[in-house]
mmCIF file of C-alpha atoms and ligand atoms in Angstrom:
data_model
loop_
_atom_site.group_PDB
_atom_site.id
_atom_site.type_symbol
_atom_site.label_atom_id
_atom_site.label_comp_id
_atom_site.label_asym_id
_atom_site.label_seq_id
_atom_site.Cartn_x
_atom_site.Cartn_y
_atom_site.Cartn_z
ATOM 1 C CA MET A 605 1.537 -12.929 -22.034
ATOM 2 C CA THR A 606 2.090 -11.084 -18.223
ATOM 3 C CA ALA A 607 6.070 -12.163 -18.497
ATOM 4 C CA VAL A 608 6.351 -9.981 -21.688
ATOM 5 C CA ILE A 609 4.323 -7.063 -20.285
ATOM 6 C CA ALA A 610 6.559 -7.231 -16.683
ATOM 7 C CA ALA A 611 10.123 -8.122 -18.642
ATOM 8 C CA ALA A 612 8.831 -5.072 -20.131
ATOM 9 C CA ARG A 613 8.406 -2.936 -17.423
ATOM 10 C CA ARG A 614 11.861 -3.856 -16.325
ATOM 11 C CA GLN A 615 13.447 -2.366 -18.929
ATOM 12 C CA THR A 616 11.495 0.393 -19.364
ATOM 13 C CA SER A 617 13.634 0.236 -15.247
ATOM 14 C CA TRP A 618 16.684 -0.244 -16.686
ATOM 15 C CA THR A 619 16.503 2.623 -19.984
ATOM 16 C CA GLN A 620 15.556 4.869 -16.785
ATOM 17 C CA ALA A 621 17.991 4.441 -13.934
ATOM 18 C CA LEU A 622 20.388 4.734 -17.471
ATOM 19 C CA GLU A 623 19.212 8.532 -17.875
ATOM 20 C CA LEU A 624 19.500 8.995 -14.884
ATOM 21 C CA ALA A 625 23.022 7.702 -13.725
ATOM 22 C CA ALA A 626 23.437 9.995 -17.093
ATOM 23 C CA VAL A 627 22.414 13.126 -15.732
ATOM 24 C CA ALA A 628 24.025 12.487 -12.551
ATOM 25 C CA GLU A 629 27.265 12.086 -13.827
ATOM 26 C CA LEU A 630 27.086 15.024 -16.267
ATOM 27 C CA SER A 631 26.119 17.153 -13.316
ATOM 28 C CA ARG A 632 28.855 15.648 -11.596
ATOM 29 C CA ARG A 633 31.098 16.415 -14.616
ATOM 30 C CA ARG A 634 29.826 20.124 -14.037
ATOM 31 C CA HIS A 635 30.476 20.664 -10.823
ATOM 32 C CA ASP A 636 34.427 19.454 -11.470
ATOM 33 C CA GLN A 637 34.723 22.005 -14.543
ATOM 34 C CA GLU A 638 33.134 24.923 -12.789
ATOM 35 C CA SER A 639 35.141 24.245 -8.688
ATOM 36 C CA GLY A 640 37.307 27.013 -10.457
ATOM 37 C CA LEU A 641 35.044 29.074 -11.064
ATOM 38 C CA ALA A 642 33.071 28.721 -7.558
ATOM 39 C CA ALA A 643 36.256 30.964 -6.704
ATOM 40 C CA GLN A 644 34.484 33.826 -8.820
ATOM 41 C CA GLY A 645 32.283 34.194 -7.042
ATOM 42 C CA MET A 646 29.568 31.405 -9.139
ATOM 43 C CA GLY A 647 28.068 29.537 -6.046
ATOM 44 C CA GLN A 648 26.117 25.751 -6.186
ATOM 45 C CA LEU A 649 23.030 27.515 -7.378
ATOM 46 C CA GLN A 650 23.889 28.547 -10.123
ATOM 47 C CA ILE A 651 26.526 25.934 -11.130
ATOM 48 C CA ASN A 652 22.774 22.815 -10.798
ATOM 49 C CA ALA A 653 20.830 26.287 -12.200
ATOM 50 C CA ILE A 654 23.359 25.288 -15.410
ATOM 51 C CA VAL A 655 23.320 21.457 -15.339
ATOM 52 C CA VAL A 656 19.629 22.422 -15.000
ATOM 53 C CA ASP A 657 19.173 23.957 -18.037
ATOM 54 C CA GLU A 658 21.443 21.895 -20.720
ATOM 55 C CA VAL A 659 18.287 18.886 -18.940
ATOM 56 C CA SER A 660 15.469 21.165 -19.716
ATOM 57 C CA LEU A 661 16.741 21.197 -23.195
ATOM 58 C CA ALA A 662 18.490 17.932 -23.917
ATOM 59 C CA LEU A 663 14.541 16.407 -23.260
ATOM 60 C CA THR A 664 12.613 19.402 -23.758
ATOM 61 C CA LEU A 665 11.841 19.735 -20.595
ATOM 62 C CA THR A 666 10.462 22.714 -18.027
ATOM 63 C CA GLY A 667 13.324 24.020 -15.227
ATOM 64 C CA THR A 668 11.007 22.579 -12.246
ATOM 65 C CA ALA A 669 10.489 19.292 -14.069
ATOM 66 C CA ALA A 670 13.814 18.723 -15.379
ATOM 67 C CA ALA A 671 16.152 20.469 -11.287
ATOM 68 C CA GLY A 672 13.566 17.517 -10.351
ATOM 69 C CA TRP A 673 14.709 15.028 -12.855
ATOM 70 C CA VAL A 674 18.304 16.114 -11.488
ATOM 71 C CA CYS A 675 17.822 16.128 -7.602
ATOM 72 C CA LEU A 676 16.379 12.448 -8.689
ATOM 73 C CA ALA A 677 19.775 11.605 -11.245
ATOM 74 C CA GLU A 678 21.575 12.826 -7.844
ATOM 75 C CA GLN A 679 19.910 12.002 -4.755
ATOM 76 C CA LEU A 680 20.330 7.804 -6.037
ATOM 77 C CA ALA A 681 23.266 8.224 -7.411
ATOM 78 C CA ASP A 682 25.058 9.788 -3.948
ATOM 79 C CA ASP A 683 22.876 8.747 -1.722
ATOM 80 C CA LEU A 684 20.905 5.600 -2.513
ATOM 81 C CA PRO A 685 22.676 2.778 -4.288
ATOM 82 C CA VAL A 686 20.136 0.789 -2.736
ATOM 83 C CA THR A 687 16.871 1.827 -4.712
ATOM 84 C CA ALA A 688 19.214 2.990 -7.643
ATOM 85 C CA ALA A 689 19.847 -0.896 -8.028
ATOM 86 C CA ALA A 690 17.076 -2.270 -7.675
ATOM 87 C CA LEU A 691 15.409 0.261 -10.871
ATOM 88 C CA VAL A 692 19.377 -0.588 -12.944
ATOM 89 C CA THR A 693 18.107 -4.628 -12.535
ATOM 90 C CA GLY A 694 14.250 -3.598 -12.285
ATOM 91 C CA ARG A 695 13.284 -5.094 -9.380
ATOM 92 C CA ILE A 696 10.910 -1.928 -8.645
ATOM 93 C CA ASP A 697 9.635 0.552 -11.328
ATOM 94 C CA LEU A 698 10.747 4.620 -11.587
ATOM 95 C CA LYS A 699 7.258 5.670 -9.385
ATOM 96 C CA ARG A 700 8.903 4.235 -6.238
ATOM 97 C CA ALA A 701 12.074 4.222 -6.240
ATOM 98 C CA GLN A 702 10.845 8.416 -6.950
ATOM 99 C CA ILE A 703 8.109 7.183 -3.929
ATOM 100 C CA ILE A 704 11.588 6.073 -2.188
ATOM 101 C CA ALA A 705 13.871 9.386 -2.945
ATOM 102 C CA ASP A 706 10.914 11.944 -1.629
ATOM 103 C CA ALA A 707 10.802 10.055 0.667
ATOM 104 C CA LEU A 708 14.198 10.529 2.159
ATOM 105 C CA ARG A 709 15.274 13.626 0.345
ATOM 106 C CA GLY A 710 17.516 15.843 3.109
ATOM 107 C CA VAL A 711 17.615 12.765 5.194
ATOM 108 C CA GLU A 712 20.906 12.254 7.109
ATOM 109 C CA ARG A 713 22.668 9.560 4.533
ATOM 110 C CA ALA A 714 22.909 6.534 7.163
ATOM 111 C CA VAL A 715 19.698 6.815 7.762
ATOM 112 C CA ALA A 716 18.671 6.436 4.365
ATOM 113 C CA THR A 717 20.269 3.531 3.926
ATOM 114 C CA GLU A 718 19.110 1.718 6.444
ATOM 115 C CA VAL A 719 15.678 3.390 5.038
ATOM 116 C CA GLU A 720 16.129 2.114 1.878
ATOM 117 C CA THR A 721 18.189 -1.165 2.991
ATOM 118 C CA ALA A 722 15.180 -2.142 5.214
ATOM 119 C CA VAL A 723 12.264 -1.265 2.510
ATOM 120 C CA ALA A 724 13.843 -3.004 -0.472
ATOM 121 C CA ASP A 725 12.628 -6.899 -0.637
ATOM 122 C CA ASP A 726 8.701 -5.548 0.473
ATOM 123 C CA ALA A 727 9.013 -1.900 -2.238
ATOM 124 C CA PRO A 728 8.582 -4.681 -5.688
ATOM 125 C CA GLY A 729 5.660 -5.990 -3.855
ATOM 126 C CA LEU A 730 3.927 -2.666 -2.590
ATOM 127 C CA THR A 731 2.035 -0.162 -5.045
ATOM 128 C CA ALA A 732 2.566 3.279 -4.440
ATOM 129 C CA ALA A 733 -0.210 3.871 -2.514
ATOM 130 C CA ARG A 734 1.145 1.084 -0.088
ATOM 131 C CA LEU A 735 4.614 1.625 -0.096
ATOM 132 C CA ARG A 736 5.075 5.371 0.991
ATOM 133 C CA PRO A 737 3.731 4.546 4.219
ATOM 134 C CA ARG A 738 5.902 1.695 4.502
ATOM 135 C CA VAL A 739 8.627 4.081 3.642
ATOM 136 C CA LYS A 740 7.362 6.383 6.431
ATOM 137 C CA ARG A 741 7.533 3.424 9.260
ATOM 138 C CA ALA A 742 10.686 2.515 8.291
ATOM 139 C CA ILE A 743 12.095 6.828 8.800
ATOM 140 C CA ARG A 744 10.712 6.814 11.971
ATOM 141 C CA ALA A 745 11.715 3.253 13.184
ATOM 142 C CA ALA A 746 15.599 4.371 12.049
ATOM 143 C CA ASP A 747 14.469 7.780 13.817
ATOM 144 C CA PRO A 748 11.668 8.981 15.737
ATOM 145 C CA GLN A 749 13.771 12.132 16.256
ATOM 146 C CA ALA A 750 14.736 13.055 12.997
ATOM 147 C CA PHE A 751 10.588 11.952 11.800
ATOM 148 C CA GLU A 752 9.370 13.887 14.560
ATOM 149 C CA GLN A 753 11.526 16.809 13.327
ATOM 150 C CA ARG A 754 10.892 16.313 9.844
ATOM 151 C CA ARG A 755 6.749 16.310 10.616
ATOM 152 C CA ARG A 756 7.361 19.573 12.943
ATOM 153 C CA ALA A 757 9.569 21.218 9.756
ATOM 154 C CA ALA A 758 6.598 19.858 6.880
ATOM 155 C CA ARG A 759 4.246 21.612 9.642
ATOM 156 C CA ASP A 760 5.343 24.856 10.024
ATOM 157 C CA GLU A 761 4.105 24.252 5.622
ATOM 158 C CA ARG A 762 1.056 24.210 6.113
ATOM 159 C CA ARG A 763 -0.956 26.923 3.976
ATOM 160 C CA LEU A 764 -3.992 27.360 1.382
ATOM 161 C CA GLU A 765 -2.979 26.675 -2.043
ATOM 162 C CA LEU A 766 -5.372 27.167 -5.840
ATOM 163 C CA TRP A 767 -3.707 26.485 -8.513
ATOM 164 C CA ASP A 768 -5.749 27.267 -12.311
ATOM 165 C CA ASN A 769 -5.667 24.330 -14.698
ATOM 166 C CA ALA A 770 -5.810 23.721 -18.039
ATOM 167 C CA THR A 771 -9.616 23.460 -17.894
ATOM 168 C CA GLY A 772 -10.706 25.439 -16.597
ATOM 169 C CA THR A 773 -10.868 24.106 -13.300
ATOM 170 C CA SER A 774 -9.222 25.006 -10.235
ATOM 171 C CA ASP A 775 -7.736 22.989 -7.550
ATOM 172 C CA LEU A 776 -7.729 24.370 -3.692
ATOM 173 C CA ALA A 777 -5.401 22.136 -1.228
ATOM 174 C CA ILE A 778 -5.365 22.714 2.022
ATOM 175 C CA ARG A 779 -1.229 21.261 2.911
ATOM 176 C CA ASN A 780 1.049 19.807 6.294
ATOM 177 C CA ILE A 781 -1.906 20.106 8.063
ATOM 178 C CA THR A 782 -1.583 17.207 11.146
ATOM 179 C CA THR A 783 -2.105 13.743 9.502
ATOM 180 C CA GLY A 784 -4.312 13.502 12.286
ATOM 181 C CA ASP A 785 -6.419 16.255 11.291
ATOM 182 C CA GLY A 786 -6.534 15.493 8.076
ATOM 183 C CA HIS A 787 -8.008 11.631 7.835
ATOM 184 C CA ALA A 788 -10.197 13.213 10.517
ATOM 185 C CA ILE A 789 -11.784 16.507 8.745
ATOM 186 C CA TYR A 790 -11.754 13.867 5.313
ATOM 187 C CA ASN A 791 -13.302 10.494 6.948
ATOM 188 C CA ARG A 792 -16.115 12.925 8.260
ATOM 189 C CA ILE A 793 -17.009 14.209 4.980
ATOM 190 C CA ASN A 794 -16.857 11.038 3.917
ATOM 191 C CA ALA A 795 -19.243 9.280 6.177
ATOM 192 C CA ALA A 796 -21.457 12.618 5.205
ATOM 193 C CA ALA A 797 -21.261 11.212 1.737
ATOM 194 C CA GLN A 798 -21.880 7.949 1.820
ATOM 195 C CA ALA A 799 -25.665 8.905 4.271
ATOM 196 C CA LEU A 800 -26.333 11.276 1.196
ATOM 197 C CA LYS A 801 -25.324 8.342 -1.380
ATOM 198 C CA THR A 802 -27.337 5.443 1.171
ATOM 199 C CA ASP A 803 -29.668 8.560 1.065
ATOM 200 C CA GLY A 804 -30.102 7.924 -2.850
ATOM 201 C CA ASP A 805 -28.996 11.141 -4.329
ATOM 202 C CA PRO A 806 -27.584 10.077 -7.273
ATOM 203 C CA ARG A 807 -23.972 11.989 -8.092
ATOM 204 C CA PRO A 808 -21.065 10.168 -7.978
ATOM 205 C CA ILE A 809 -19.378 9.641 -4.390
ATOM 206 C CA ASP A 810 -16.273 11.726 -5.493
ATOM 207 C CA HIS A 811 -18.502 14.592 -6.408
ATOM 208 C CA ILE A 812 -20.754 14.668 -3.505
ATOM 209 C CA ARG A 813 -17.830 14.426 -0.804
ATOM 210 C CA ALA A 814 -16.276 17.705 -3.335
ATOM 211 C CA ASP A 815 -19.932 19.362 -3.299
ATOM 212 C CA LEU A 816 -20.218 18.861 0.189
ATOM 213 C CA THR A 817 -16.932 20.712 1.311
ATOM 214 C CA LEU A 818 -17.294 23.791 -0.635
ATOM 215 C CA ALA A 819 -20.738 23.754 0.496
ATOM 216 C CA LEU A 820 -20.079 23.452 4.185
ATOM 217 C CA LEU A 821 -15.991 25.932 3.008
ATOM 218 C CA ARG A 822 -19.225 28.664 1.989
ATOM 219 C CA GLY A 823 -21.415 28.511 4.925
ATOM 220 C CA LEU A 824 -24.038 27.417 2.692
ATOM 221 C CA PRO A 825 -27.513 25.956 4.042
ATOM 222 C CA LEU A 826 -26.762 22.161 4.856
ATOM 223 C CA PRO A 827 -29.229 19.598 6.336
ATOM 224 C CA GLU A 828 -29.977 19.077 9.957
ATOM 225 C CA ALA A 829 -28.817 15.644 9.628
ATOM 226 C CA ILE A 830 -26.539 16.427 7.372
ATOM 227 C CA ARG A 831 -24.435 19.291 9.433
ATOM 228 C CA ASP A 832 -24.428 17.059 12.684
ATOM 229 C CA LEU A 833 -22.705 14.182 10.742
ATOM 230 C CA LEU A 834 -20.299 17.279 9.033
ATOM 231 C CA THR A 835 -19.838 19.484 12.384
ATOM 232 C CA GLY A 836 -20.386 17.336 15.521
ATOM 233 C CA GLY A 837 -17.376 17.228 17.101
ATOM 234 C CA ILE A 838 -14.132 15.761 14.656
ATOM 235 C CA ASP A 839 -13.278 11.810 15.926
ATOM 236 C CA PRO A 840 -10.006 11.059 15.313
ATOM 237 C CA ALA A 841 -8.492 9.340 12.981
ATOM 238 C CA PRO A 842 -7.673 5.558 13.641
ATOM 239 C CA GLY A 843 -4.333 5.033 14.598
ATOM 240 C CA GLN A 844 -2.563 8.388 14.393
ATOM 241 C CA ALA A 845 -0.446 9.090 16.233
ATOM 242 C CA ASP A 846 -0.928 12.824 17.350
ATOM 243 C CA ARG A 847 -3.649 12.262 19.024
ATOM 244 C CA GLU A 848 -5.369 8.748 21.021
ATOM 245 C CA PRO A 849 -7.286 6.037 18.868
ATOM 246 C CA ALA A 850 -10.836 6.380 20.016
ATOM 247 C CA PRO A 851 -11.959 4.404 22.802
ATOM 248 C CA THR A 852 -14.925 2.056 20.039
ATOM 249 C CA ARG A 853 -13.898 -1.628 21.154
ATOM 250 C CA ALA A 854 -15.725 -3.526 23.425
ATOM 251 C CA GLY A 855 -13.374 -5.298 26.830
ATOM 252 C CA ASP A 856 -13.766 -8.918 24.565
ATOM 253 C CA ASP A 857 -11.483 -7.694 22.105
ATOM 254 C CA ASP A 858 -7.887 -7.321 23.839
ATOM 255 C CA GLY A 859 -8.121 -11.161 24.156
ATOM 256 C CA ALA A 860 -8.889 -10.938 20.099
ATOM 257 C CA ASP A 861 -5.740 -8.351 20.347
ATOM 258 C CA LEU A 862 -3.585 -10.917 20.896
ATOM 259 C CA LEU A 863 -4.815 -13.990 18.594
ATOM 260 C CA ASP A 864 -4.156 -11.413 15.662
ATOM 261 C CA ALA A 865 -0.916 -11.065 17.437
ATOM 262 C CA MET A 866 0.453 -13.722 16.973
ATOM 263 C CA ASP A 867 -1.677 -15.173 13.400
ATOM 264 C CA ARG A 868 0.285 -12.021 12.906
ATOM 265 C CA GLN A 869 3.655 -14.317 13.867
ATOM 266 C CA ILE A 870 2.766 -17.385 12.195
ATOM 267 C CA THR A 871 1.281 -16.119 8.898
ATOM 268 C CA GLN A 872 5.247 -14.491 7.844
ATOM 269 C CA ALA A 873 6.902 -17.474 9.173
ATOM 270 C CA LEU A 874 4.290 -19.702 7.082
ATOM 271 C CA ALA A 875 4.838 -17.460 4.412
ATOM 272 C CA GLY A 876 8.416 -17.329 3.889
ATOM 273 C CA ILE A 877 8.582 -21.388 3.485
ATOM 274 C CA THR A 878 5.802 -21.129 0.973
ATOM 275 C CA GLU A 879 7.592 -18.142 -0.864
ATOM 276 C CA GLU A 880 9.989 -20.606 -0.831
ATOM 277 C CA HIS A 881 8.342 -24.075 -1.232
ATOM 278 C CA LEU A 882 6.418 -22.576 -4.770
ATOM 279 C CA ARG A 883 9.605 -20.388 -6.138
ATOM 280 C CA ASP A 884 11.664 -23.839 -5.656
ATOM 281 C CA LEU A 885 9.078 -25.804 -7.838
ATOM 282 C CA LEU A 886 8.954 -23.151 -10.314
ATOM 283 C CA THR A 887 12.931 -23.908 -10.626
ATOM 284 C CA GLN A 888 12.308 -27.144 -11.216
ATOM 285 C CA ALA A 889 8.849 -26.811 -13.804
ATOM 286 C CA ARG A 890 11.138 -24.542 -15.615
ATOM 287 C CA LEU A 891 14.446 -26.871 -16.069
ATOM 288 C CA ASP A 892 11.796 -29.914 -17.331
ATOM 289 C CA GLY A 893 10.409 -26.865 -19.636
ATOM 290 C CA ARG A 894 7.555 -27.698 -18.202
ATOM 291 C CA LEU A 895 5.873 -24.112 -17.964
ATOM 292 C CA ASP A 896 2.605 -24.803 -19.963
ATOM 293 C CA GLY A 897 1.154 -27.045 -17.058
ATOM 294 C CA LEU A 898 2.206 -23.860 -14.381
ATOM 295 C CA ALA A 899 -1.688 -22.685 -13.802
ATOM 296 C CA LEU A 900 -2.128 -26.623 -12.596
ATOM 297 C CA LEU A 901 0.989 -27.366 -10.996
ATOM 298 C CA ILE A 902 0.788 -24.337 -8.575
ATOM 299 C CA THR A 903 -2.334 -24.603 -6.910
ATOM 300 C CA GLN A 904 -2.057 -28.280 -7.337
ATOM 301 C CA ALA A 905 0.750 -27.542 -4.801
ATOM 302 C CA THR A 906 -1.068 -24.793 -2.831
ATOM 303 C CA GLN A 907 -4.230 -26.968 -2.318
ATOM 304 C CA ALA A 908 -1.842 -29.933 -0.564
ATOM 305 C CA MET A 909 -0.091 -27.300 1.595
ATOM 306 C CA ALA A 910 -4.082 -25.577 2.665
ATOM 307 C CA ASP A 911 -4.967 -29.472 3.179
ATOM 308 C CA GLY A 912 -1.768 -30.796 4.991
ATOM 309 C CA LEU A 913 -2.580 -27.632 7.297
ATOM 310 C CA GLN A 914 -6.355 -28.136 7.763
ATOM 311 C CA ARG A 915 -6.216 -30.106 10.830
ATOM 312 C CA LEU A 916 -3.540 -28.035 12.713
ATOM 313 C CA ARG A 917 -5.688 -25.500 11.707
ATOM 314 C CA ASP A 918 -8.965 -26.683 12.899
ATOM 315 C CA SER A 919 -7.600 -27.243 16.458
ATOM 316 C CA TRP A 920 -5.799 -23.867 16.676
ATOM 317 C CA CYS A 921 -9.418 -22.073 15.669
ATOM 318 C CA GLN A 922 -10.905 -24.341 17.977
ATOM 319 C CA SER A 923 -8.803 -23.687 21.806
ATOM 320 C CA THR A 924 -8.861 -20.109 20.701
ATOM 321 C CA GLY A 925 -13.109 -19.986 19.735
ATOM 322 C CA ASN A 926 -14.747 -19.022 21.962
ATOM 323 C CA ASP A 927 -16.273 -22.690 21.389
ATOM 324 C CA PRO A 928 -13.592 -25.633 21.450
ATOM 325 C CA ASP A 929 -16.634 -27.704 19.837
ATOM 326 C CA ARG A 930 -16.550 -26.446 16.742
ATOM 327 C CA HIS A 931 -14.909 -24.488 14.251
ATOM 328 C CA GLY A 932 -15.698 -21.628 13.775
ATOM 329 C CA HIS A 933 -19.145 -19.354 14.043
ATOM 330 C CA ASP A 934 -22.880 -21.082 12.962
ATOM 331 C CA GLY A 935 -24.341 -19.170 10.744
ATOM 332 C CA TYR A 936 -22.714 -17.527 7.412
ATOM 333 C CA ARG A 937 -22.796 -14.014 8.890
ATOM 334 C CA PRO A 938 -19.455 -13.312 11.109
ATOM 335 C CA PRO A 939 -20.435 -11.500 14.030
ATOM 336 C CA ALA A 940 -19.138 -8.212 14.425
ATOM 337 C CA GLY A 941 -15.816 -8.683 16.638
ATOM 338 C CA MET A 942 -15.062 -11.063 14.360
ATOM 339 C CA ARG A 943 -15.510 -8.899 11.278
ATOM 340 C CA ARG A 944 -13.337 -6.876 13.183
ATOM 341 C CA LEU A 945 -10.640 -8.694 13.823
ATOM 342 C CA ILE A 946 -10.904 -9.665 10.052
ATOM 343 C CA GLU A 947 -11.068 -5.603 9.211
ATOM 344 C CA ARG A 948 -7.669 -4.896 10.872
ATOM 345 C CA ARG A 949 -5.741 -7.658 10.174
ATOM 346 C CA HIS A 950 -6.405 -6.338 6.110
ATOM 347 C CA ARG A 951 -7.115 -2.866 6.185
ATOM 348 C CA THR A 952 -7.584 -3.047 2.068
ATOM 349 C CA CYS A 953 -9.347 -5.280 -0.274
ATOM 350 C CA VAL A 954 -6.734 -8.172 -0.117
ATOM 351 C CA PHE A 955 -6.142 -8.450 -3.952
ATOM 352 C CA PRO A 956 -2.069 -7.120 -3.737
ATOM 353 C CA THR A 957 -3.253 -4.780 -5.576
ATOM 354 C CA CYS A 958 -6.664 -2.905 -4.619
ATOM 355 C CA ASN A 959 -6.827 -0.457 -1.938
ATOM 356 C CA ALA A 960 -11.185 -0.900 -1.222
ATOM 357 C CA ARG A 961 -10.955 -0.416 2.745
ATOM 358 C CA SER A 962 -11.752 -3.499 3.715
ATOM 359 C CA THR A 963 -14.995 -1.479 6.210
ATOM 360 C CA ARG A 964 -16.250 -1.390 3.143
ATOM 361 C CA CYS A 965 -16.063 -4.016 1.555
ATOM 362 C CA ASP A 966 -18.024 -8.077 1.261
ATOM 363 C CA LEU A 967 -16.271 -10.301 3.434
ATOM 364 C CA ASP A 968 -15.032 -13.498 1.648
ATOM 365 C CA HIS A 969 -15.586 -16.785 2.328
ATOM 366 C CA THR A 970 -12.500 -17.443 1.059
ATOM 367 C CA ARG A 971 -14.114 -21.144 1.073
ATOM 368 C CA PRO A 972 -17.702 -21.077 0.241
ATOM 369 C CA TYR A 973 -20.030 -21.753 2.742
ATOM 370 C CA ASP A 974 -21.897 -23.666 1.239
ATOM 371 C CA LYS A 975 -18.630 -25.775 0.474
ATOM 372 C CA GLY A 976 -17.776 -26.303 4.072
ATOM 373 C CA GLY A 977 -16.369 -23.790 4.612
ATOM 374 C CA ALA A 978 -16.279 -21.987 8.152
ATOM 375 C CA THR A 979 -17.440 -18.860 8.711
ATOM 376 C CA CYS A 980 -14.091 -18.113 10.737
ATOM 377 C CA ARG A 981 -10.751 -16.127 10.614
ATOM 378 C CA CYS A 982 -9.591 -18.637 8.993
ATOM 379 C CA ASN A 983 -11.476 -18.595 5.905
ATOM 380 C CA LEU A 984 -12.948 -15.177 6.469
ATOM 381 C CA ALA A 985 -10.862 -12.289 3.666
ATOM 382 C CA PRO A 986 -11.885 -8.488 2.280
ATOM 383 C CA LEU A 987 -12.670 -8.304 -0.904
ATOM 384 C CA CYS A 988 -13.787 -5.091 -2.954
ATOM 385 C CA ARG A 989 -17.323 -6.962 -5.502
ATOM 386 C CA ARG A 990 -14.611 -6.549 -8.359
ATOM 387 C CA HIS A 991 -12.342 -8.491 -7.116
ATOM 388 C CA HIS A 992 -15.238 -10.878 -5.461
ATOM 389 C CA LYS A 993 -16.011 -11.463 -8.580
ATOM 390 C CA LEU A 994 -12.637 -11.449 -10.564
ATOM 391 C CA LYS A 995 -11.840 -14.498 -8.377
ATOM 392 C CA GLN A 996 -15.457 -16.444 -8.257
ATOM 393 C CA HIS A 997 -13.483 -16.740 -12.166
ATOM 394 C CA ARG A 998 -12.291 -20.637 -12.995
ATOM 395 C CA ARG A 999 -8.869 -19.522 -13.750
ATOM 396 C CA TRP A 1000 -8.287 -17.522 -10.544
ATOM 397 C CA ARG A 1001 -7.930 -19.199 -7.711
ATOM 398 C CA LEU A 1002 -7.597 -17.888 -3.914
ATOM 399 C CA PHE A 1003 -6.317 -20.121 -0.219
ATOM 400 C CA GLN A 1004 -6.509 -19.003 2.821
ATOM 401 C CA LEU A 1005 -3.911 -20.969 4.163
ATOM 402 C CA TRP A 1006 -3.513 -20.027 7.783
ATOM 403 C CA PRO A 1007 -5.506 -16.545 9.310
ATOM 404 C CA GLY A 1008 -4.911 -14.280 7.288
ATOM 405 C CA LEU A 1009 -2.569 -15.615 5.032
ATOM 406 C CA LEU A 1010 -3.389 -15.727 2.079
ATOM 407 C CA ILE A 1011 -3.131 -17.005 -1.320
ATOM 408 C CA TRP A 1012 -4.292 -15.524 -5.545
ATOM 409 C CA ILE A 1013 -2.936 -17.865 -8.000
ATOM 410 C CA THR A 1014 -3.061 -16.292 -11.549
ATOM 411 C CA PRO A 1015 -4.090 -18.054 -14.574
ATOM 412 C CA THR A 1016 -0.410 -17.744 -16.254
ATOM 413 C CA GLY A 1017 0.717 -19.521 -12.731
ATOM 414 C CA THR A 1018 2.165 -16.702 -11.012
ATOM 415 C CA TRP A 1019 1.161 -16.168 -7.375
ATOM 416 C CA HIS A 1020 0.692 -13.510 -5.318
ATOM 417 C CA ILE A 1021 1.694 -14.028 -1.329
ATOM 418 C CA ILE A 1022 -0.847 -11.525 1.517
ATOM 419 C CA THR A 1023 -0.099 -11.622 4.647
ATOM 420 C CA PRO A 1024 -1.823 -8.225 7.108
ATOM 421 C CA ASP A 1025 -1.018 -5.506 7.525
ATOM 422 C CA LEU A 1026 1.884 -4.307 9.407
ATOM 423 C CA ARG A 1027 0.157 -1.711 11.844
ATOM 424 C CA GLU A 1028 1.111 2.135 11.698
HETATM 425 ZN ZN1 ZN B 55 -11.094 -21.704 11.772
HETATM 426 ZN ZN1 ZN B 56 -10.613 -4.704 -4.601
#
């Protein structure tokens, strides 16, 4: 059934690509036809407006929506061949194409091509929330100067915006402040809200955050402790380019950083091999017409790989751990340093599409502790409550082949390989 759903989505992407290509073609023709008029003083902008109106009528869209659609169509047709091709073949859907196009609007053609090529392989496997930072990193890597210019230009547009909603409420947003400020303020409000929640505040966390922000902006009196949490100096958010990261880590984490980096290298290589191996199995199963038993086949193959790597993993962990005589940490709860390493390795729950922050997740023993699973970086991964439950479902399987390299196997036998998050 999930294959049908995925196929239908690919079909949708294909028709949307078709529609966008037609819009781009319409725009091209209008520009050709009207080019004679340019001599009579009709500018490019007026020709654009005509195209937008035409599309607006054809699709019953408001002018703004039609303008966005035309802009996307032209961008895909003229500047983003890789992304356009990915949409046609359904490797990415419209939302992801839109994210890439938005991020690359106004970016020089050569840089845009470099960026879209760089993210092409990853985009199909990333949710919208993860694709955005991925594209941002690629732009920064491709052209650090242009990235910095765009950031400055965006900062020059910083403003407070207010909209009235049809529901009788309003939205208020500060736009284009520095990422450092944005995250620091949000984290601060969030920390205060979590504190209230822990104290038994019955409101949903979203409401607490909104109410706190409002109270703060309106200068309403707040409980002492909450006021301290909110206004006691703002820490920079970790990993943001604008400021130095806060020196919160212990000195002995330097070794952990190196280890972390080595694990990442190994996992990337292993992930490639694993993907290839499972793909071969899938191809063979298709040829043999044995797709019914696919979940079992993939599970067994993954189990065999996990078993095959067991000894190597043991000796790797032992030689890099604190105690050369044993694998991992004594006891169920991981020590603080290990926890930090795992939370940095995966910033979110390791379910592929989940955005729950790892600092708010359970650290799950991938192989259960009571079945001999070690309390070690090779057997721990953050899972939110919901996906912790899912993992315990008998038709879902989760393996950790190497520290930070996890594989989900779904009931239909599709697999999703999770590698450590790349750093900002
Ligand atoms: Zn280990
Ligand atoms: Zn989750």
